[in-house]
Short mmCIF file of C-alpha atoms and ligand atoms in Angstrom, two decimals:
data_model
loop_
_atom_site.label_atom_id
_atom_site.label_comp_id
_atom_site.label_asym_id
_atom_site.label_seq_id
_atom_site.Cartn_x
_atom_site.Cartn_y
_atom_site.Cartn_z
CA UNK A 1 -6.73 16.96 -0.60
CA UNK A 2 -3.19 18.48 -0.13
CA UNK A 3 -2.42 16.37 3.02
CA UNK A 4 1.07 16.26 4.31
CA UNK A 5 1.48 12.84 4.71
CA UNK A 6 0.85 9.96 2.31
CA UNK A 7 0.46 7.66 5.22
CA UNK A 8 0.19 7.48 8.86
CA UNK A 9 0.78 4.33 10.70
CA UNK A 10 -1.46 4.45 13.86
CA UNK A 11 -0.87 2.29 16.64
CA UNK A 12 2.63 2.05 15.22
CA UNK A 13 3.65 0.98 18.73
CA UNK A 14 2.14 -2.44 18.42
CA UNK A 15 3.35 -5.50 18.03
CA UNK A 16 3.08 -5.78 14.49
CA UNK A 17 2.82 -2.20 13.88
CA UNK A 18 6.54 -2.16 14.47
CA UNK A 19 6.81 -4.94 12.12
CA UNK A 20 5.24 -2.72 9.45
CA UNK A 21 6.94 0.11 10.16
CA UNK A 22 10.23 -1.74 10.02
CA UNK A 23 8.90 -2.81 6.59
CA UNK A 24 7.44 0.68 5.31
CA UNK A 25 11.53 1.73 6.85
CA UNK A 26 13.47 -0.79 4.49
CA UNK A 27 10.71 -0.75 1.23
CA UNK A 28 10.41 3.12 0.62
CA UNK A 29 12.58 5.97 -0.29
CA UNK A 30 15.40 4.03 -1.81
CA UNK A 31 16.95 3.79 -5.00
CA UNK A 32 15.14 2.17 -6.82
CA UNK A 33 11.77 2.34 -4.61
CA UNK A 34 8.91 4.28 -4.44
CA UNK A 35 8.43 7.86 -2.81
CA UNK A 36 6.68 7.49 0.11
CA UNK A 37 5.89 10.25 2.78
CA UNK A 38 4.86 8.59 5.74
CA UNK A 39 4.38 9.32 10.19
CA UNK A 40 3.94 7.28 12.13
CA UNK A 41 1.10 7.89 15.55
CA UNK A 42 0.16 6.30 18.60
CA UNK A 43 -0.53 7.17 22.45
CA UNK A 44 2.09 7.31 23.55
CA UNK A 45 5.04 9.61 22.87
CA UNK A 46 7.80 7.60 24.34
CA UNK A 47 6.90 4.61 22.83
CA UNK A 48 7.10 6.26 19.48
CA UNK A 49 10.84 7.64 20.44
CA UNK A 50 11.46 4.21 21.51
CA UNK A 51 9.88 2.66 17.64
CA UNK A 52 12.24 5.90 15.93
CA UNK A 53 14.74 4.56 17.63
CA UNK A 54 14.61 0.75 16.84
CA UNK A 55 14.57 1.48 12.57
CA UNK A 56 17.17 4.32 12.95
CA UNK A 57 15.10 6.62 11.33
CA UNK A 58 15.14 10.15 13.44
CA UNK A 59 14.00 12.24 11.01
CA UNK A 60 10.75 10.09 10.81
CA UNK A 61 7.55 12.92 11.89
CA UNK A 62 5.21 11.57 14.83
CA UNK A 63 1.68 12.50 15.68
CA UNK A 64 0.25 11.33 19.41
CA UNK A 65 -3.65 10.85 19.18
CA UNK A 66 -5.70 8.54 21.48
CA UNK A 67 -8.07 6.58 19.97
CA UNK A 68 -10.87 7.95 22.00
CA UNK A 69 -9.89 11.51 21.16
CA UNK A 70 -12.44 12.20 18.24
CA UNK A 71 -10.00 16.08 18.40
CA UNK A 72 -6.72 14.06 18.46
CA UNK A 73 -8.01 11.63 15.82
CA UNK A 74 -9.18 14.39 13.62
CA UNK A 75 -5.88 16.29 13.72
CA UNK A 76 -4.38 13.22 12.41
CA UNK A 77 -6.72 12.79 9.12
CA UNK A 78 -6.36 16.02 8.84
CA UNK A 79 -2.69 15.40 7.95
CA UNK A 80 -2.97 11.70 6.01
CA UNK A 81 -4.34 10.79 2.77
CA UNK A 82 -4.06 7.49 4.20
CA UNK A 83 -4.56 6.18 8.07
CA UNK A 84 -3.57 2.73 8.54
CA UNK A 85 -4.37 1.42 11.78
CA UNK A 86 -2.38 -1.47 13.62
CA UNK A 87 -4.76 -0.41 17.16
CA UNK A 88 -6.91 -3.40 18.09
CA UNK A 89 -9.04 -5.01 19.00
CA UNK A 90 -10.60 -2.56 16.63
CA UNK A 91 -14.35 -3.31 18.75
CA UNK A 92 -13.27 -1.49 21.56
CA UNK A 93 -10.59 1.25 19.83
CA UNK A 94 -11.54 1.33 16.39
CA UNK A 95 -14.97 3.44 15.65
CA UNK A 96 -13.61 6.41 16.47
CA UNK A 97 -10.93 6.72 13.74
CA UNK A 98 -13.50 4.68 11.28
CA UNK A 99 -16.13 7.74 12.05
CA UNK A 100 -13.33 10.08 11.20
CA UNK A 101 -11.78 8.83 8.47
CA UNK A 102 -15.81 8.11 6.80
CA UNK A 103 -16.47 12.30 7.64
CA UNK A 104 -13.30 13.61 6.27
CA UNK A 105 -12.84 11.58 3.45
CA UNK A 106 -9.58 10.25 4.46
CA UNK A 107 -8.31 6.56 2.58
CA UNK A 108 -8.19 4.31 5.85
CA UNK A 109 -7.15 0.38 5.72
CA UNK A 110 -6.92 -2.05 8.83
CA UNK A 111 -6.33 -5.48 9.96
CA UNK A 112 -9.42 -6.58 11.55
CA UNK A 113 -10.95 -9.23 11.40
CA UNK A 114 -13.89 -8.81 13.80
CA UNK A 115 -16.99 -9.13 11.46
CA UNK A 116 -19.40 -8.28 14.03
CA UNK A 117 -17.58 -4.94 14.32
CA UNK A 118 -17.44 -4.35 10.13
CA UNK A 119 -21.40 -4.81 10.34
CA UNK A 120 -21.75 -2.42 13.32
CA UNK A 121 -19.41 0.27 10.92
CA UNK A 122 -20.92 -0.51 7.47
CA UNK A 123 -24.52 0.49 9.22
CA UNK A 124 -23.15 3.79 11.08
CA UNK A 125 -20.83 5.28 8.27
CA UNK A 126 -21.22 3.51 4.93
CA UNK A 127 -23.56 6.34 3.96
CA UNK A 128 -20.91 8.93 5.24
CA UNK A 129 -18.09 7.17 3.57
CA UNK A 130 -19.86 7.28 0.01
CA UNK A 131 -20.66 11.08 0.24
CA UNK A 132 -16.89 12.19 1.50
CA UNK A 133 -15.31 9.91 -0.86
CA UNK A 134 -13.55 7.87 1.59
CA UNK A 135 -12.56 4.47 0.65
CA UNK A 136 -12.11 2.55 3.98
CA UNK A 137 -10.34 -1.16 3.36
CA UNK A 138 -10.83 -3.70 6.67
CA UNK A 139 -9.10 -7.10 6.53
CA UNK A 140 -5.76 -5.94 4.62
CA UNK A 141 -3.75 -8.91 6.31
CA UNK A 142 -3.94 -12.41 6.37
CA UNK A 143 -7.24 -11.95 7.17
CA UNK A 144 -8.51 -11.89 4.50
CA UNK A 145 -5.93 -10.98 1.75
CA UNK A 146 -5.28 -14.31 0.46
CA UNK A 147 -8.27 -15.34 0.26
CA UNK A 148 -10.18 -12.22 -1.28
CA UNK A 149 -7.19 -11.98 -3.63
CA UNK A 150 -6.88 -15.23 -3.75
CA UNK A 151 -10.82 -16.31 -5.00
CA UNK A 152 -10.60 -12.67 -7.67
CA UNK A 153 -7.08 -14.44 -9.05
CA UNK A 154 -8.98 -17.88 -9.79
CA UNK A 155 -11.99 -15.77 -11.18
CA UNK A 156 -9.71 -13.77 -13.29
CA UNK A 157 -7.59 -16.70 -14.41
CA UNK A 158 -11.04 -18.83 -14.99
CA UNK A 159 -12.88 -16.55 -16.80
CA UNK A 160 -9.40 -16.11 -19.34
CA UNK A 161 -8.90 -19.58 -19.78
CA UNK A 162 -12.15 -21.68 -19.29
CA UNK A 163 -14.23 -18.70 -20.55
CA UNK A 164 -16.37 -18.43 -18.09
CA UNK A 165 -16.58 -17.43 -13.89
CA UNK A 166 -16.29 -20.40 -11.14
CA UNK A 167 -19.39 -20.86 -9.43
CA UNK A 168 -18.18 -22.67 -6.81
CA UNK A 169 -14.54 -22.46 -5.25
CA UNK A 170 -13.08 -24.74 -2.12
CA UNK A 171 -9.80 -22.97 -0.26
CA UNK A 172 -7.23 -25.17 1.54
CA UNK A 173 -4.82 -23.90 3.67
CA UNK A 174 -2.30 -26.67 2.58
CA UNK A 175 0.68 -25.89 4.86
CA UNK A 176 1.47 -22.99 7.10
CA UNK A 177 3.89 -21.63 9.81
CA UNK A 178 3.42 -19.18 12.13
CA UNK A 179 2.36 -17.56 15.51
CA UNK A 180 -0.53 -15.31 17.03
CA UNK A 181 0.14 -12.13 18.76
CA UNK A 182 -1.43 -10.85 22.42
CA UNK A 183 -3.47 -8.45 19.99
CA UNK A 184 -4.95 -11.32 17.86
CA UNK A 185 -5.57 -13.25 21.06
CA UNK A 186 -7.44 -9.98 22.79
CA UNK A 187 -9.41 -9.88 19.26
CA UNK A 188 -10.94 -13.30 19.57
CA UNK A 189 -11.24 -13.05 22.92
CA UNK A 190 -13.25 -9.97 22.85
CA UNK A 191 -15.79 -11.67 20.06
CA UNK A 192 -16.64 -14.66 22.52
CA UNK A 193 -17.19 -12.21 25.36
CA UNK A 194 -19.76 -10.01 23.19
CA UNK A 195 -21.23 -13.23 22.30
CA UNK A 196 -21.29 -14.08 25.43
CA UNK A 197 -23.09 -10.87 26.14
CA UNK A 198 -25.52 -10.83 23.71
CA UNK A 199 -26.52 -14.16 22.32
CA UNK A 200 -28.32 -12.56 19.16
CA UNK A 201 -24.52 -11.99 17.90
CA UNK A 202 -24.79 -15.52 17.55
CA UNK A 203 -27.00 -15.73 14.60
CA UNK A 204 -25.14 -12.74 13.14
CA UNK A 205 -22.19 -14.89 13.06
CA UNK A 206 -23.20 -18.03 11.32
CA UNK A 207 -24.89 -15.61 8.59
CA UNK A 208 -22.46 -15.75 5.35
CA UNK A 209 -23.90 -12.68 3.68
CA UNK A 210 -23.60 -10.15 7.29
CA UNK A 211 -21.86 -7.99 5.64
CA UNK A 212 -23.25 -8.21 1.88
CA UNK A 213 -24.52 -4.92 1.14
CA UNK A 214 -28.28 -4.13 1.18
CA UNK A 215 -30.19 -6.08 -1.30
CA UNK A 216 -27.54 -8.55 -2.35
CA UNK A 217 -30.10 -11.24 -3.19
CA UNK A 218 -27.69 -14.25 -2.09
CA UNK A 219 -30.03 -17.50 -0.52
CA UNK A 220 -27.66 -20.28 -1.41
CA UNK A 221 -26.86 -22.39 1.90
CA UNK A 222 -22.81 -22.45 2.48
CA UNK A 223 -20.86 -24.97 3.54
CA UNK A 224 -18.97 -24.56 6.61
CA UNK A 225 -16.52 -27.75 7.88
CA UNK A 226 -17.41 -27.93 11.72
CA UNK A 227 -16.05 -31.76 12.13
CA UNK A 228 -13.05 -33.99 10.34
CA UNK A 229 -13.85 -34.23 6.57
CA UNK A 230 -12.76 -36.13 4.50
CA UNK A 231 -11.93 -34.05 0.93
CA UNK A 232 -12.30 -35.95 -2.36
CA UNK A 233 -11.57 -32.96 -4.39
CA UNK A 234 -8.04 -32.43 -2.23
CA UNK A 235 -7.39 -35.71 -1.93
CA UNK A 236 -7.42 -35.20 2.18
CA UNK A 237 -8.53 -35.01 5.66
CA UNK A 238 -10.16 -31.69 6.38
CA UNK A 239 -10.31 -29.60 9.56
CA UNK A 240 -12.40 -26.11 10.47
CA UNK A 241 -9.66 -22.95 9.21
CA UNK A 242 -10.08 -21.00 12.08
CA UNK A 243 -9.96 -17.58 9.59
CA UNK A 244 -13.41 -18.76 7.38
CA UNK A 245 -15.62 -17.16 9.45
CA UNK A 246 -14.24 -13.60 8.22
CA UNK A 247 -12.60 -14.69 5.20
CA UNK A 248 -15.71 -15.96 3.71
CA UNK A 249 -17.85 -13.41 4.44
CA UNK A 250 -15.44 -11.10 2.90
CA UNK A 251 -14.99 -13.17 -0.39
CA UNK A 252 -19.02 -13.13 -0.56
CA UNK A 253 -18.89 -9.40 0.43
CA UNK A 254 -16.32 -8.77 -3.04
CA UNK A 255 -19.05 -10.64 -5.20
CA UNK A 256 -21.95 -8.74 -3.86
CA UNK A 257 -20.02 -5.33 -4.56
CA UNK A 258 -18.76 -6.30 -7.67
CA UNK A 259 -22.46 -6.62 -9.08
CA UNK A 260 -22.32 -10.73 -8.17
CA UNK A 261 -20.38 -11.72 -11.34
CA UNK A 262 -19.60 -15.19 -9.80
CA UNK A 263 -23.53 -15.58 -9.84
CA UNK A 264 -25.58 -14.96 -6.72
CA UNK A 265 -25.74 -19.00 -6.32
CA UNK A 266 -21.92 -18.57 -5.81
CA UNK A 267 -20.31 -20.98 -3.30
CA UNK A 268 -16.99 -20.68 -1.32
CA UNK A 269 -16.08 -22.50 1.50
CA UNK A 270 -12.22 -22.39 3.77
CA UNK A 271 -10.71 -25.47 5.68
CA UNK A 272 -7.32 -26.80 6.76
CA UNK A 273 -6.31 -29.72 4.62
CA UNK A 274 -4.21 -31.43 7.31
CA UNK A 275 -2.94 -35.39 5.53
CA UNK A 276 -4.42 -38.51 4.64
CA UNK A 277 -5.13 -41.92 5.90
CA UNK A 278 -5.21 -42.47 9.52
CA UNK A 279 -2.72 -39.65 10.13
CA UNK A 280 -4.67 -36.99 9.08
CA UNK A 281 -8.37 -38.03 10.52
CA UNK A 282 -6.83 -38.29 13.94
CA UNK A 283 -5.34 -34.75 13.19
CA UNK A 284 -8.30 -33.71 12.20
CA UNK A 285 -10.07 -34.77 15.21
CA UNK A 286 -7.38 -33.46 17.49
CA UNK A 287 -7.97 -29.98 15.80
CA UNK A 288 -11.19 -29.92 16.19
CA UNK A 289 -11.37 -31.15 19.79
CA UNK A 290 -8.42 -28.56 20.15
CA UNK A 291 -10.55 -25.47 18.93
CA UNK A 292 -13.81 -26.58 21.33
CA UNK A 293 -11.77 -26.29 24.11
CA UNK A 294 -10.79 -23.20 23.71
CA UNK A 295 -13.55 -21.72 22.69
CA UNK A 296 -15.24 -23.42 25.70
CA UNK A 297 -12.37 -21.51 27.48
CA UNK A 298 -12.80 -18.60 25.96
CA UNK A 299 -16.28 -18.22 26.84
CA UNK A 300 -15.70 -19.10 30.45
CA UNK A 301 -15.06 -16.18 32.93
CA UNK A 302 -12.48 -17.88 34.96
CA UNK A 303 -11.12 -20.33 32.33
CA UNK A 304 -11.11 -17.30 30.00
CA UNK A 305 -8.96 -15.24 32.98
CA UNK A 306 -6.51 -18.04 33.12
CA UNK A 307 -6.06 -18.13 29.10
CA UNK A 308 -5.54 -14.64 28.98
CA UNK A 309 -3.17 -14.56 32.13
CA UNK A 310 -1.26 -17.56 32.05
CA UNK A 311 -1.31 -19.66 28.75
CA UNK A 312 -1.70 -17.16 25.73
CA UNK A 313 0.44 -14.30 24.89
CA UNK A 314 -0.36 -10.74 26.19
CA UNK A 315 -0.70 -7.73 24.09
CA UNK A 316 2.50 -6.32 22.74
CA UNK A 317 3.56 -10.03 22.54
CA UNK A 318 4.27 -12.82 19.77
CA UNK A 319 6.15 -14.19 17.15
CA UNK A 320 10.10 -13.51 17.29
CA UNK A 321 11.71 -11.98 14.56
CA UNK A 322 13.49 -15.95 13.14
CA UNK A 323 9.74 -16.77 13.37
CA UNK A 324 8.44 -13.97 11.12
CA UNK A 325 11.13 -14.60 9.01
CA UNK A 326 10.72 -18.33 8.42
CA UNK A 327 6.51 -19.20 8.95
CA UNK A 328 5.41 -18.85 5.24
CA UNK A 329 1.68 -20.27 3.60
CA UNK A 330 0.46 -22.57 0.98
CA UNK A 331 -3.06 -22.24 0.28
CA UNK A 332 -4.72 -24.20 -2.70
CA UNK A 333 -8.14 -22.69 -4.65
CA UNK A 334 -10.27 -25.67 -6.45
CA UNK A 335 -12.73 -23.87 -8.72
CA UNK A 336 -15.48 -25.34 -10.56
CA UNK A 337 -17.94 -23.81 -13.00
CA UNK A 338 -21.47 -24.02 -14.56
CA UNK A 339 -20.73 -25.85 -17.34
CA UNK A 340 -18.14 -28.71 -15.12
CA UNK A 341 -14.97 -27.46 -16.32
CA UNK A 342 -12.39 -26.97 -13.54
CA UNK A 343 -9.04 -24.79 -12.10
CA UNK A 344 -6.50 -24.99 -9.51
CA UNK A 345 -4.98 -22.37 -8.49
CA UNK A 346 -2.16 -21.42 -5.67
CA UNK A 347 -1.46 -18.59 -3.18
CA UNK A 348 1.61 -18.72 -1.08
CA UNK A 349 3.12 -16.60 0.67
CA UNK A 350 6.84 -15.61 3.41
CA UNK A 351 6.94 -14.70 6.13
CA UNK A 352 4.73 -16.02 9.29
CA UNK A 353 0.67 -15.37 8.05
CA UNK A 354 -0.34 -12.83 10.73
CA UNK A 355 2.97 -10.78 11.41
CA UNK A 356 6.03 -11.25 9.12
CA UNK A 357 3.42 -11.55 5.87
CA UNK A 358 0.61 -9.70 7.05
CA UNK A 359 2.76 -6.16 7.54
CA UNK A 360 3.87 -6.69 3.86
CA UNK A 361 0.62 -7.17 2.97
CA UNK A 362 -1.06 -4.26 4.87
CA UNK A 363 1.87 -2.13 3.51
CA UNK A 364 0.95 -2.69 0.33
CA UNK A 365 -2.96 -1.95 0.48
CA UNK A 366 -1.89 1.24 2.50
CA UNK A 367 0.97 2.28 -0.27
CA UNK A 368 -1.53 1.47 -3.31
CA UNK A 369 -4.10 3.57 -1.92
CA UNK A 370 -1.73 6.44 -1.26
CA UNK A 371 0.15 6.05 -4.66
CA UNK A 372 -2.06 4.82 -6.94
CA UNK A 373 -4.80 7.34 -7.80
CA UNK A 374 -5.31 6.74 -11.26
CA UNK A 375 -6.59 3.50 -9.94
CA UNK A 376 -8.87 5.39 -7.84
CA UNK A 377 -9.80 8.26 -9.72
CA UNK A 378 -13.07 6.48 -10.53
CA UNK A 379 -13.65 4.06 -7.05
CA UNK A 380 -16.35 6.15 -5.14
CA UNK A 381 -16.17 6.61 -1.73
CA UNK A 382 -17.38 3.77 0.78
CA UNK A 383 -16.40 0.32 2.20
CA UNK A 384 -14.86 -1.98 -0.01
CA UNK A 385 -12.56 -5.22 -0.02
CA UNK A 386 -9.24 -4.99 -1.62
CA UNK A 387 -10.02 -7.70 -4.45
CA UNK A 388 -13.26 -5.10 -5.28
CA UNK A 389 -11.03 -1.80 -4.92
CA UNK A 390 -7.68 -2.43 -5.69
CA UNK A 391 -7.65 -6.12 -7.76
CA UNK A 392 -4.92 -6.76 -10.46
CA UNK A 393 -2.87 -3.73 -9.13
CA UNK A 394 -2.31 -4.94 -5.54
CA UNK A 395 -1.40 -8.70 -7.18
CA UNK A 396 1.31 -6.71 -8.90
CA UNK A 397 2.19 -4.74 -5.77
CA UNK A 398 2.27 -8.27 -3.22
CA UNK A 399 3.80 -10.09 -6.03
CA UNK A 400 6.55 -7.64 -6.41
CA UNK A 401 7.34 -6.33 -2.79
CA UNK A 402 5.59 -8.03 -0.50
CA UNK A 403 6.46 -12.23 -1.04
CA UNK A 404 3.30 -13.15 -2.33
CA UNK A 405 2.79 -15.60 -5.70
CA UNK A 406 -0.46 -16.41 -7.11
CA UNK A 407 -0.38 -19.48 -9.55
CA UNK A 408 -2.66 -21.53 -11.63
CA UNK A 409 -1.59 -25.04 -11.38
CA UNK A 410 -3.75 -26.53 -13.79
N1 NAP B 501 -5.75 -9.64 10.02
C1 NAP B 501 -4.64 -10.21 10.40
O1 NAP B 501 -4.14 -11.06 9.71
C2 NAP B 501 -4.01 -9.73 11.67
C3 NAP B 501 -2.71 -10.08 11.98
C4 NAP B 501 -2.11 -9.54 13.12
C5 NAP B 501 -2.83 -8.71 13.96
N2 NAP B 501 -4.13 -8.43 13.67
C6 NAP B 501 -4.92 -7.51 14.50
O2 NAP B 501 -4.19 -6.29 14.60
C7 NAP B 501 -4.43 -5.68 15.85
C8 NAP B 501 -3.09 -5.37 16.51
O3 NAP B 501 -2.48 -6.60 16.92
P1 NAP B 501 -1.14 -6.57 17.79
O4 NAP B 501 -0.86 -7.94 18.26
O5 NAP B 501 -0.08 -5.84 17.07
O6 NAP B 501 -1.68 -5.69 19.04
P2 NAP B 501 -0.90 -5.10 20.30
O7 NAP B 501 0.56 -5.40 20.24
O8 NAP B 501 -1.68 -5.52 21.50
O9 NAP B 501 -1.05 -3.51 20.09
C9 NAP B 501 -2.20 -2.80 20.33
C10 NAP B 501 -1.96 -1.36 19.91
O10 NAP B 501 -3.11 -0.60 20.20
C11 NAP B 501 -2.67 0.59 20.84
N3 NAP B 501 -3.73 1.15 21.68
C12 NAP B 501 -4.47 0.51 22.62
N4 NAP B 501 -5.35 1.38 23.16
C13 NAP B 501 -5.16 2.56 22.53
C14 NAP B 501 -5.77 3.83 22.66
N5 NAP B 501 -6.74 4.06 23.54
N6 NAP B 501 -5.33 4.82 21.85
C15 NAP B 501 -4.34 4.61 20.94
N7 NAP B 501 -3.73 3.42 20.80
C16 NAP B 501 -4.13 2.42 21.58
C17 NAP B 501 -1.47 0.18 21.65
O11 NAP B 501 -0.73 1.34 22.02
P3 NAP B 501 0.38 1.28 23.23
O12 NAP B 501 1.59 0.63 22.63
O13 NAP B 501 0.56 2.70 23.55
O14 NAP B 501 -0.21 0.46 24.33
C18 NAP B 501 -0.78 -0.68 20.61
O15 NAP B 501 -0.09 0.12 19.68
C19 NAP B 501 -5.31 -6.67 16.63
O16 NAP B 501 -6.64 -6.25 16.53
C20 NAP B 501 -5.12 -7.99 15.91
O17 NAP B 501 -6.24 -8.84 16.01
C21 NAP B 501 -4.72 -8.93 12.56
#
């Protein structure tokens, strides 16, 4: 396809969109840098003057599509190889492009994290995905990078040095620092209320393997930490990671595509390792007392109006720039295989997880799949993870550009 751009940025106007494009601004087109043709497109066409404007780049083309123009939208693929969209909550703005993107074979990577959503889009336009040759990446940010990348580092690094795949591999996010944005908030948010809506969703949720493709063949019960836990494998008190619910199903999602070569009895499991001793129980508890209430909230019409109105931030809103700058993560991997042998493994990462990190991240996904087509020459079209699509290359790409560092530890 001889599109004119090799990426557009839509919703480039949000709050972390401008984060990314600030990044895609300062990390392409330099001496020394990669080549990188890239628009940016959005709504609204002063608020893409105004995001020119801000990175001092005037030359910088701009497309205006709505995301419920299925015209506008398809004007814009038309011109991309790649679409990355920052416009979210991607349940109520995001099938539209997804539909697109899966008919015209356009490359298209996100940063949802709405797994209710991914299963409603895997069953409407997997099939049309796989015959235009589109390969459409959800999750490129925090949610679920790390982890995906994370669990195919340990496999990778297991299988070299033990000789054989993990079948069973606890995450702990060991330390982070960071913010959420309005648009995160309006994401979860959104979930409770279609829960709330249709209680069915439930069941979806609490189902590992939602998103597994057909006929994955995967029974074993998961672990999920609900309540303090005590961790003798970290050494810690434990409390619910409020990310697991996507990141897991993605990680069992990667094994499932990949042909299940961490075994279809694979385990995986995500929690917050928070201290020890008394310390770290009672933060524990006050976590998970914390998260109750506000999903309690959340699900609440007018509890829910006076979250969204007066105590959380608002769309367009969140982390200032010292904040982006300074959060950073520490996340540990504990793998374990068949025969008892074991690996530890690290993934940190600057920058605050969902914003600061999580453009670099998304960056990266949307500049591999733009740049590197050898990589892809072979990848039919369809859905697929980054660990599944774009594995050792996009280590090399976070490692090098985007403040990521994957370790084994022992
Ligand atoms: N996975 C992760 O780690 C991670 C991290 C951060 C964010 N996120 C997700 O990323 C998304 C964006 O978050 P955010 O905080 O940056 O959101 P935000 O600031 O609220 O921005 C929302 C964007 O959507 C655009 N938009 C809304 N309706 C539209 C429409 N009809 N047509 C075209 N554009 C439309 C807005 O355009 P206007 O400016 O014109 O209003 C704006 O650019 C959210 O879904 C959030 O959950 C995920």
């Amino acid at each position: 396809m001889n599109s004119q751009y090799d990426v557009v940025i839509f919703g480039a106007t949000s709050f972390v969109g401008q984060i990314l494009v600030q990044y895609l601004a300062d990390n392409f087109n330099k001496p020394g840098k990669e080549t990188l043709n890239w628009a940016i497109a959005g709504r609204s066409h002063s608020k893409l003057m105004e995001v020119k404007a801000q990175v001092n780049q005037p030359e910088l083309a701009t497309i205006i599509a709505d995301a419920h123009d299925e015209a506008a939208i398809n004007a814009m693929c038309a011109q991309a190889k790649v679409i990355i969209s920052t416009v979210g909550p991607y349940a109520l703005y995001g099938e539209t492009l997804v539909k697109v993107c899966a008919e015209t074979g356009t490359d298209y990577c996100d940063l949802t994290g709405e797994v209710q959503w991914i299963d409603r889009m895997l069953k409407k336009y997997e099939a049309t995905a796989k015959a235009s040759g589109a390969h459409i990446v959800h999750c490129s940010g925090f949610d679920s990078i790390p982890s995906d990348m994370g669990v195919y580092f340990t496999q990778r690094e297991a299988k070299n040095n033990l000789g054989e795949y993990c079948n069973n591999i606890s995450m702990r996010v060991k330390a982070a620092k960071g913010g959420a944005s309005g648009g995160t908030i309006a994401s979860i948010l959104n979930i409770t209320k279609e829960v709330m809506k249709d209680p069915a969703l439930r069941k979806d949720l609490v189902n590992p393997y939602l998103i597994c493709p057909p006929g994955h063949n995967f029974k074993t019960r998961q672990f999920d930490t609900k309540k303090p836990t005590f961790d003798k494998n970290f050494n810690g008190w434990t409390a619910p990671f409020i990310m697991a619910g996507i990141n897991t199903r993605i990680v069992f999602r990667s094994n499932a595509l990949a042909g299940s070569p961490y075994g279809t009895d694979f385990k995986y499991d995500e929690a917050m390792l928070v201290g020890k001793g008394l310390k770290g129980r009672l933060t524990a508890t006050g976590i998970v007392a914390g998260l109750g209430a506000f999903f309690v909230g959340a699900a609440l019409k007018p509890t829910r109006w006076v979250l969204e109105n007066y105590m959380l931030p608002k769309p367009g809103e969140g982390p200032t720039p010292k904040e982006q700058v300074e959060g950073y993560y520490d996340i540990r991997f504990i793998g374990k295989t068949p025969s008892g042998k074991e690996i530890h493994t690290k993934v940190i990462g600057q920058g605050d997880p969902g914003y600061g990190s999580t453009s670099q991240m998304l960056g990266q996904v949307g500049a591999c799949l733009a740049l590197d087509k050898d990589l892809l020459a072979d990848k039919e079209g369809g859905f697929w993870t980054t660990s599944t699509l774009l594995g050792d290359r996009l280590i090399e790409r976070l490692e090098k550009d985007a403040q990521l560092k994957f370790e084994v530890l022992s």
